[in-house]
Amino acid sequence: MTTLIRTSAPAKVNLVFEVGAIQADGYHPVNSLFLALNLREELTLAAGDTGSGISIYVHGDTLPDRHIQAVPTDDTNLVYKVAHALAAHHGLATPDLQLDIHKRIPVAGGMAGGSSDAAAMLVALNEFFFQENGISKLSTDELARLGASLGSDIPFCLYGGLAIGTNRGEQIQELPDLQFESNWLLCISSQGLSTPLVFHRFDELDLFHEFSDLSALQINSSEELANLMTNDLEPATFSLMPALTGLKSKLEELGALKAMVSGSGPTVAALFESRGRCEDVARLLNSEGIFALTSTGPSAGARLEA
Ligand code: C5P
């Protein structure tokens, strides 16, 4: 019987993104409050032909074509890297695999699209090794430790929900889920932004400050959520893409409780009280040629699908 394993993993927004001064290893310490969104990548894994290596087919019907075309299908893709890491962890050669990725998260948009694929791959391959080789499955904590060195957002994509991320963003402290659904409008820029470039501009602007204590936060409504949203990288992203400043103001004028660059951007995430208003504004922006999606949070971490 051919093993066919389906998994999915969420996008993230950083509700709070505090960034410290660059360290000797080239990374910046961060203090982040992550929320997983119901904008989920879907990955299907099947055994490949002997000697074929890992082949990836990427498709999607909700994003402009460039997001599908921009996904690398060679060994620079994070899914390859995590597959090699998990196989090596078990002392195995990387198996021949066929992957199908249904892409919904924008590429280079500050929403952890690549990390979400990697998290979905870790869960899929964990199951594959269990079914094919009888190897006990690693726990989420163990998968997160494996993924952490390959991409700072991979651990959060494994846990999902609401969580604090520290160090590079890869050290996750899970928080109780929000008890309400939050409505998000995501404005996807026509160009991506490289994360290292945004951090580099952040260094030039010299903007870092003290971190706040996120562990005792009580968030009971979208309004409370809006009041705590901050992103230290936003001025750096705005300086690289000045047009986003106007987009943020426009979203707030159109009724968003708060609009903010997501992570390093350039996606601008706007929080709305009402789902209806959120969808109306998405329609309006799309009619003006600004590509916008809606989603909700929280969402579960990477998981097996039936
Ligand atoms: O770990 P990840 O692949 O997401 O990081 C991509 C790049 O973003 C790093 O090479 C680094 O330049 C920058 N980065 C950083 N500080 C972080 C996370 C990422 O400077 N906390």
Coordinates of C-alpha atoms and ligand atoms in Angstrom, one line a residue:
M1 CA 0.0 0.0 0.0
T2 CA 1.3 3.5 -0.9
T3 CA 1.7 5.7 2.2
L4 CA 0.0 9.0 1.7
I5 CA 0.3 11.5 4.6
R6 CA -1.5 14.8 4.7
T7 CA -0.6 17.6 7.1
S8 CA -1.2 21.3 7.5
A9 CA 0.4 24.2 9.3
P10 CA -0.6 27.8 10.1
A11 CA 0.6 31.3 9.1
K12 CA 1.7 33.6 11.9
V13 CA 1.3 37.2 12.8
N14 CA 3.5 38.9 15.4
L15 CA 1.1 40.8 17.7
V16 CA 4.1 42.1 19.6
F17 CA 7.5 42.1 18.0
E18 CA 10.2 43.7 20.2
V19 CA 13.7 43.5 18.8
G20 CA 17.1 44.0 20.6
A21 CA 20.5 44.9 19.3
I22 CA 22.3 42.5 16.9
Q23 CA 24.4 39.8 18.7
A24 CA 27.8 38.3 17.7
D25 CA 26.0 35.4 15.8
G26 CA 24.3 37.9 13.5
Y27 CA 20.9 37.3 15.0
H28 CA 18.8 39.8 17.0
P29 CA 17.2 38.8 20.3
V30 CA 13.4 39.1 20.1
N31 CA 10.5 39.2 22.4
S32 CA 7.4 38.2 20.4
L33 CA 3.8 37.4 20.9
F34 CA 2.8 35.1 18.1
L35 CA -0.7 34.3 16.9
A36 CA -1.4 31.5 14.4
L37 CA -3.9 32.2 11.7
N38 CA -6.4 29.9 9.9
L39 CA -4.4 30.5 6.7
R40 CA -2.9 27.1 6.4
E41 CA -0.4 25.4 4.1
E42 CA -1.4 21.9 3.2
L43 CA 1.3 19.3 2.5
T44 CA 0.8 15.8 1.1
L45 CA 3.7 13.4 1.3
A46 CA 4.0 10.1 -0.6
A47 CA 6.9 7.7 -1.1
G48 CA 8.8 8.6 -4.3
D49 CA 10.5 6.3 -6.9
T50 CA 13.7 4.8 -5.8
G51 CA 16.6 7.2 -6.3
S52 CA 14.3 10.1 -7.1
G53 CA 15.2 12.1 -4.0
I54 CA 12.7 14.7 -2.9
S55 CA 10.5 16.2 -5.5
I56 CA 8.2 19.1 -4.7
Y57 CA 5.1 20.2 -6.6
V58 CA 3.7 23.6 -5.4
H59 CA 0.3 24.9 -6.4
G60 CA -2.4 27.2 -5.1
D61 CA -5.4 29.2 -6.2
T62 CA -5.7 32.0 -3.8
L63 CA -2.4 33.9 -4.3
P64 CA -0.9 35.7 -7.3
D65 CA 1.2 33.4 -9.4
R66 CA 4.5 34.9 -8.2
H67 CA 4.0 33.3 -4.8
I68 CA 3.8 29.8 -6.3
Q69 CA 6.7 30.4 -8.7
A70 CA 8.9 31.8 -6.0
V71 CA 8.9 28.7 -3.9
P72 CA 12.3 26.9 -4.5
T73 CA 11.8 23.2 -5.5
D74 CA 15.5 22.3 -4.9
D75 CA 17.5 21.7 -1.7
T76 CA 17.4 25.4 -0.7
N77 CA 13.7 24.8 0.3
L78 CA 13.3 24.6 4.1
V79 CA 11.3 21.4 3.7
Y80 CA 14.4 19.6 2.3
K81 CA 16.5 20.9 5.2
V82 CA 14.1 19.7 7.9
A83 CA 13.7 16.3 6.0
H84 CA 17.5 15.8 6.0
A85 CA 17.7 16.9 9.7
L86 CA 14.9 14.5 10.8
A87 CA 16.3 11.6 8.8
A88 CA 19.8 12.2 10.2
H89 CA 18.4 12.4 13.7
H90 CA 17.2 8.8 13.2
G91 CA 20.5 7.8 11.5
L92 CA 18.6 7.2 8.2
A93 CA 19.3 8.3 4.7
T94 CA 16.7 10.9 3.5
P95 CA 14.0 8.9 1.8
D96 CA 12.7 9.3 -1.7
L97 CA 9.6 11.4 -1.4
Q98 CA 7.0 13.2 -3.5
L99 CA 5.6 16.3 -1.9
D100 CA 2.6 18.3 -2.9
I101 CA 2.3 21.8 -1.3
H102 CA -0.9 23.7 -1.4
K103 CA 0.3 27.2 -0.8
R104 CA -1.9 29.8 0.8
I105 CA 0.6 31.9 2.8
P106 CA 2.4 34.6 0.8
V107 CA 6.1 34.1 0.1
A108 CA 8.6 36.5 1.7
G109 CA 5.6 38.3 3.4
G110 CA 6.6 38.1 7.1
M111 CA 4.0 35.5 7.8
A112 CA 6.2 32.4 8.1
G113 CA 5.2 30.7 4.8
G114 CA 8.4 28.8 4.4
S115 CA 8.5 27.9 8.1
S116 CA 4.9 26.7 8.0
D117 CA 5.8 24.3 5.1
A118 CA 8.8 23.1 7.1
A119 CA 6.6 22.5 10.2
A120 CA 4.1 20.6 8.1
M121 CA 7.0 18.5 6.6
L122 CA 8.3 17.6 10.1
V123 CA 4.9 16.3 11.2
A124 CA 4.5 14.4 7.9
L125 CA 7.9 12.8 7.9
N126 CA 7.6 12.0 11.6
E127 CA 4.5 10.0 10.7
F128 CA 6.1 8.5 7.6
F129 CA 9.1 7.1 9.6
F130 CA 6.6 5.7 12.1
Q131 CA 4.5 4.0 9.5
E132 CA 7.3 2.9 7.2
N133 CA 10.2 2.2 9.7
G134 CA 8.3 1.6 12.9
I135 CA 10.2 4.5 14.5
S136 CA 8.6 6.1 17.6
K137 CA 7.3 9.5 16.8
L138 CA 9.2 12.6 18.2
S139 CA 7.2 14.9 20.4
T140 CA 6.3 18.5 19.3
D141 CA 9.1 19.7 21.6
E142 CA 11.6 17.4 20.0
L143 CA 10.5 18.5 16.5
A144 CA 10.7 22.1 17.5
R145 CA 14.3 21.6 18.8
L146 CA 15.2 20.1 15.4
G147 CA 13.5 22.8 13.4
A148 CA 14.8 25.7 15.5
S149 CA 18.3 25.8 14.0
L150 CA 16.9 25.8 10.5
G151 CA 14.4 28.6 10.8
S152 CA 13.4 30.8 13.7
D153 CA 9.7 30.6 13.0
I154 CA 9.5 26.8 12.6
P155 CA 8.9 26.0 16.3
F156 CA 5.9 28.4 16.5
C157 CA 4.4 26.9 13.4
L158 CA 4.6 23.5 15.1
Y159 CA 2.8 24.8 18.3
G160 CA 0.3 27.3 16.8
G161 CA -2.2 29.1 19.0
L162 CA -0.9 32.0 21.0
A163 CA 2.7 32.0 22.3
I164 CA 5.7 34.0 23.4
G165 CA 8.8 33.6 21.3
T166 CA 12.2 34.6 22.7
N167 CA 15.9 34.4 21.8
R168 CA 15.7 34.3 17.9
G169 CA 12.0 33.8 18.2
E170 CA 12.5 30.0 18.3
Q171 CA 12.1 29.5 22.0
I172 CA 8.4 29.1 22.5
Q173 CA 6.3 29.5 25.7
E174 CA 2.8 28.5 24.9
L175 CA 0.0 30.7 26.3
P176 CA -3.7 29.8 26.8
D177 CA -5.6 30.3 23.6
L178 CA -7.6 33.5 23.0
Q179 CA -11.2 32.9 23.9
F180 CA -12.5 34.9 21.0
E181 CA -12.0 34.8 17.2
S182 CA -10.0 37.7 15.8
N183 CA -10.6 38.9 12.3
W184 CA -7.6 39.8 10.1
L185 CA -7.2 41.5 6.8
L186 CA -3.8 40.7 5.2
C187 CA -2.6 43.1 2.5
I188 CA -0.1 41.3 0.4
S189 CA 2.5 43.5 -1.3
S190 CA 3.3 43.0 -5.0
Q191 CA 7.0 42.5 -4.0
G192 CA 8.5 40.4 -1.1
L193 CA 11.1 41.7 1.4
S194 CA 14.1 39.7 2.6
T195 CA 14.1 39.3 6.4
P196 CA 17.9 39.9 6.7
L197 CA 17.5 43.2 4.8
V198 CA 14.9 44.4 7.2
F199 CA 16.9 43.5 10.2
H200 CA 19.9 45.3 8.6
R201 CA 17.9 48.5 8.2
F202 CA 16.7 48.1 11.8
D203 CA 20.4 48.1 12.9
E204 CA 21.0 51.3 10.8
L205 CA 18.1 53.0 12.4
D206 CA 19.3 52.1 15.9
L207 CA 15.8 51.7 17.4
F208 CA 16.0 48.9 19.9
H209 CA 14.6 49.2 23.5
E210 CA 13.9 47.2 26.6
F211 CA 11.7 44.1 26.4
S212 CA 8.3 44.0 28.1
D213 CA 6.9 41.1 30.2
L214 CA 4.4 39.3 27.9
S215 CA 3.7 36.3 30.2
A216 CA 1.0 37.9 32.3
L217 CA -1.1 39.4 29.5
Q218 CA -4.8 39.1 29.7
I219 CA -6.4 39.6 26.3
N220 CA -10.2 39.3 26.4
S221 CA -11.3 41.2 23.3
S222 CA -10.1 42.4 19.9
E223 CA -9.9 45.9 21.3
E224 CA -7.5 44.8 24.0
L225 CA -5.5 43.0 21.4
A226 CA -5.3 46.1 19.2
N227 CA -4.1 48.1 22.1
L228 CA -1.0 46.0 22.7
M229 CA 0.0 45.5 19.0
T230 CA 3.5 46.8 18.3
N231 CA 6.3 46.0 15.9
D232 CA 9.8 47.3 16.4
L233 CA 10.7 46.3 12.8
E234 CA 7.9 48.5 11.3
P235 CA 10.0 51.7 10.8
A236 CA 12.7 49.6 9.1
T237 CA 10.1 48.0 6.8
F238 CA 8.5 51.4 6.1
S239 CA 11.9 52.9 5.2
L240 CA 12.4 50.1 2.7
M241 CA 8.9 50.3 1.3
P242 CA 7.5 53.8 2.0
A243 CA 4.2 53.2 0.3
L244 CA 3.2 50.9 3.2
T245 CA 2.9 53.8 5.6
G246 CA -0.1 55.1 3.6
L247 CA -1.6 51.6 3.5
K248 CA -1.5 51.4 7.3
S249 CA -3.3 54.7 7.7
K250 CA -5.8 53.8 5.0
L251 CA -6.7 50.5 6.8
E252 CA -7.2 52.3 10.1
E253 CA -9.4 55.0 8.3
L254 CA -11.4 52.1 6.8
G255 CA -12.2 50.8 10.3
A256 CA -9.4 48.6 11.4
L257 CA -8.8 48.6 15.2
K258 CA -5.1 48.5 14.3
A259 CA -3.0 47.9 11.2
M260 CA 0.6 46.8 11.5
V261 CA 3.4 45.3 9.5
S262 CA 3.6 41.6 10.2
G263 CA 7.0 40.5 11.3
S264 CA 9.6 41.8 8.9
G265 CA 6.8 42.5 6.3
P266 CA 5.9 43.6 3.8
T267 CA 2.4 42.1 4.6
V268 CA 0.3 44.6 6.5
A269 CA -2.0 42.9 9.0
A270 CA -5.2 44.7 10.1
L271 CA -7.3 43.7 13.0
F272 CA -11.1 44.2 12.7
E273 CA -13.8 44.0 15.3
S274 CA -16.4 42.6 12.8
R275 CA -15.8 39.9 10.2
G276 CA -18.3 41.6 7.8
R277 CA -16.4 44.9 7.9
C278 CA -13.1 43.0 7.4
E279 CA -14.5 41.3 4.3
D280 CA -16.0 44.5 2.9
V281 CA -12.6 46.3 3.2
A282 CA -10.9 43.3 1.5
R283 CA -13.3 43.5 -1.4
L284 CA -12.8 47.3 -1.6
L285 CA -9.0 47.0 -1.6
N286 CA -9.0 44.2 -4.2
S287 CA -11.2 46.3 -6.5
E288 CA -8.5 49.0 -6.2
G289 CA -5.8 46.5 -7.2
I290 CA -4.4 46.0 -3.6
F291 CA -4.2 42.2 -3.0
A292 CA -5.9 41.4 0.3
L293 CA -7.0 38.2 2.0
T294 CA -9.0 37.7 5.2
S295 CA -8.3 35.2 7.9
T296 CA -9.0 34.5 11.5
G297 CA -7.0 33.5 14.6
P298 CA -6.2 31.5 16.6
S299 CA -5.4 28.3 14.7
A300 CA -3.8 25.0 15.7
G301 CA -0.1 24.2 15.1
A302 CA 1.1 21.8 12.4
R303 CA -1.0 18.6 12.5
L304 CA -2.0 15.5 10.6
E305 CA -5.1 15.8 8.5
A306 CA -7.4 13.0 7.6
Ligands
C5P1 O1 16.0 32.1 11.3 P1 15.6 32.7 10.0 O2 15.9 31.8 8.8 O3 14.1 33.1 10.0 O4 16.4 34.0 9.8 C1 16.6 34.6 8.6 C2 17.6 35.8 8.8 O5 16.9 36.9 9.5 C3 18.8 35.5 9.7 O6 19.9 35.1 8.9 C4 19.1 36.9 10.2 O7 19.8 37.7 9.3 C5 17.7 37.5 10.4 N1 17.2 37.3 11.8 C6 17.7 38.1 12.8 N2 17.2 37.9 14.1 C7 16.3 37.0 14.3 C8 15.7 36.2 13.3 C9 16.2 36.4 12.0 O8 18.6 38.9 12.6 N3 15.8 36.9 15.6

